[in-house]
mmCIF file of C-alpha atoms in Angstrom:
data_model
loop_
_atom_site.group_PDB
_atom_site.id
_atom_site.type_symbol
_atom_site.label_atom_id
_atom_site.label_comp_id
_atom_site.label_asym_id
_atom_site.label_seq_id
_atom_site.Cartn_x
_atom_site.Cartn_y
_atom_site.Cartn_z
ATOM 1 C CA MET E 1 31.556 41.102 138.733
ATOM 2 C CA ASP E 2 30.793 39.360 135.461
ATOM 3 C CA ALA E 3 30.995 35.927 137.073
ATOM 4 C CA LEU E 4 28.694 37.067 139.879
ATOM 5 C CA MET E 5 26.200 38.512 137.420
ATOM 6 C CA ARG E 6 26.135 35.239 135.478
ATOM 7 C CA SER E 7 25.604 33.329 138.695
ATOM 8 C CA LEU E 8 22.824 35.597 139.971
ATOM 9 C CA ARG E 9 20.966 35.338 136.652
ATOM 10 C CA GLU E 10 20.580 31.609 137.312
ATOM 11 C CA VAL E 11 19.497 31.732 140.984
ATOM 12 C CA VAL E 12 16.071 30.150 141.459
ATOM 13 C CA PRO E 13 14.347 31.012 143.645
ATOM 14 C CA PHE E 14 15.869 34.452 144.156
ATOM 15 C CA ASP E 15 15.805 34.300 147.939
ATOM 16 C CA GLU E 16 18.397 34.934 150.653
ATOM 17 C CA GLN E 17 19.528 31.344 150.992
ATOM 18 C CA HIS E 18 20.087 30.791 147.272
ATOM 19 C CA VAL E 19 21.591 34.231 146.655
ATOM 20 C CA GLU E 20 24.076 33.731 149.484
ATOM 21 C CA ALA E 21 25.044 30.322 148.136
ATOM 22 C CA ALA E 22 25.572 31.790 144.659
ATOM 23 C CA VAL E 23 27.757 34.627 145.950
ATOM 24 C CA ARG E 24 29.886 32.314 148.069
ATOM 25 C CA ARG E 25 30.186 29.744 145.267
ATOM 26 C CA THR E 26 31.249 32.487 142.833
ATOM 27 C CA ALA E 27 33.923 33.710 145.253
ATOM 28 C CA GLU E 28 35.234 30.174 145.634
ATOM 29 C CA GLN E 29 35.274 29.600 141.876
ATOM 30 C CA GLN E 30 37.107 32.896 141.344
ATOM 31 C CA ASP E 31 39.572 31.994 144.113
ATOM 32 C CA ILE E 32 38.818 35.118 146.126
ATOM 33 C CA LYS E 33 37.602 35.574 149.666
ATOM 34 C CA ALA E 34 33.829 35.688 149.972
ATOM 35 C CA ALA E 35 34.147 38.791 152.175
ATOM 36 C CA SER E 36 35.885 40.676 149.351
ATOM 37 C CA LEU E 37 33.159 39.839 146.859
ATOM 38 C CA ILE E 38 30.437 40.592 149.390
ATOM 39 C CA HIS E 39 31.952 43.992 150.188
ATOM 40 C CA ALA E 40 32.345 44.916 146.508
ATOM 41 C CA THR E 41 28.775 43.821 145.856
ATOM 42 C CA ARG E 42 27.517 45.920 148.773
ATOM 43 C CA VAL E 43 29.250 49.027 147.426
ATOM 44 C CA ALA E 44 27.990 48.331 143.902
ATOM 45 C CA VAL E 45 24.335 47.931 144.832
ATOM 46 C CA THR E 46 24.011 50.397 147.728
ATOM 47 C CA GLY E 47 26.764 52.925 147.090
ATOM 48 C CA ARG E 48 27.840 52.503 150.711
ATOM 49 C CA THR E 49 30.380 50.495 152.648
ATOM 50 C CA ALA E 50 27.829 49.506 155.292
ATOM 51 C CA SER E 51 24.282 48.267 154.836
ATOM 52 C CA PRO E 52 21.779 45.831 156.261
ATOM 53 C CA GLY E 53 22.544 42.194 155.439
ATOM 54 C CA ILE E 54 23.715 42.163 151.841
ATOM 55 C CA PHE E 55 21.785 39.048 150.897
ATOM 56 C CA GLU E 56 18.583 40.632 152.227
ATOM 57 C CA VAL E 57 19.371 43.784 150.256
ATOM 58 C CA LEU E 58 19.902 41.849 147.021
ATOM 59 C CA VAL E 59 16.611 40.011 147.435
ATOM 60 C CA LEU E 60 14.721 43.209 148.297
ATOM 61 C CA LEU E 61 16.188 44.985 145.271
ATOM 62 C CA GLY E 62 15.290 42.022 143.106
ATOM 63 C CA ARG E 63 17.263 40.250 140.447
ATOM 64 C CA GLU E 64 16.877 42.853 137.685
ATOM 65 C CA ARG E 65 17.798 45.902 139.755
ATOM 66 C CA THR E 66 20.699 44.042 141.369
ATOM 67 C CA LEU E 67 22.049 42.994 137.975
ATOM 68 C CA GLN E 68 21.568 46.505 136.633
ATOM 69 C CA ARG E 69 23.626 48.003 139.460
ATOM 70 C CA LEU E 70 26.357 45.388 139.090
ATOM 71 C CA GLU E 71 26.459 46.083 135.349
ATOM 72 C CA GLN E 72 26.817 49.814 136.031
ATOM 73 C CA LEU E 73 29.822 49.143 138.241
ATOM 74 C CA SER E 74 31.353 46.801 135.702
ATOM 75 C CA SER E 75 30.922 49.392 132.939
ATOM 76 C CA PHE E 76 32.408 52.111 135.139
ATOM 77 C CA LEU E 77 35.436 49.995 135.981
ATOM 78 C CA THR E 78 36.137 49.102 132.355
ATOM 79 C CA ALA E 79 35.731 52.691 131.083
#
């Protein structure tokens, strides 16, 4: 999640197209399947395994709230 958070901090503009590209690029750089990162991100930000389009959700939540929720998950997992 740390790599994704770093990537999302740099996304400009914070819109669906650029957020999706950042998530997929992060998955590739981390050598994991994009679907795995997308699913983990969905659970982290919505608390559910199903949601509307995750990139739409991230944009609607906004950068700060998205990063806050990802940070909460990261803290929980390291505790």
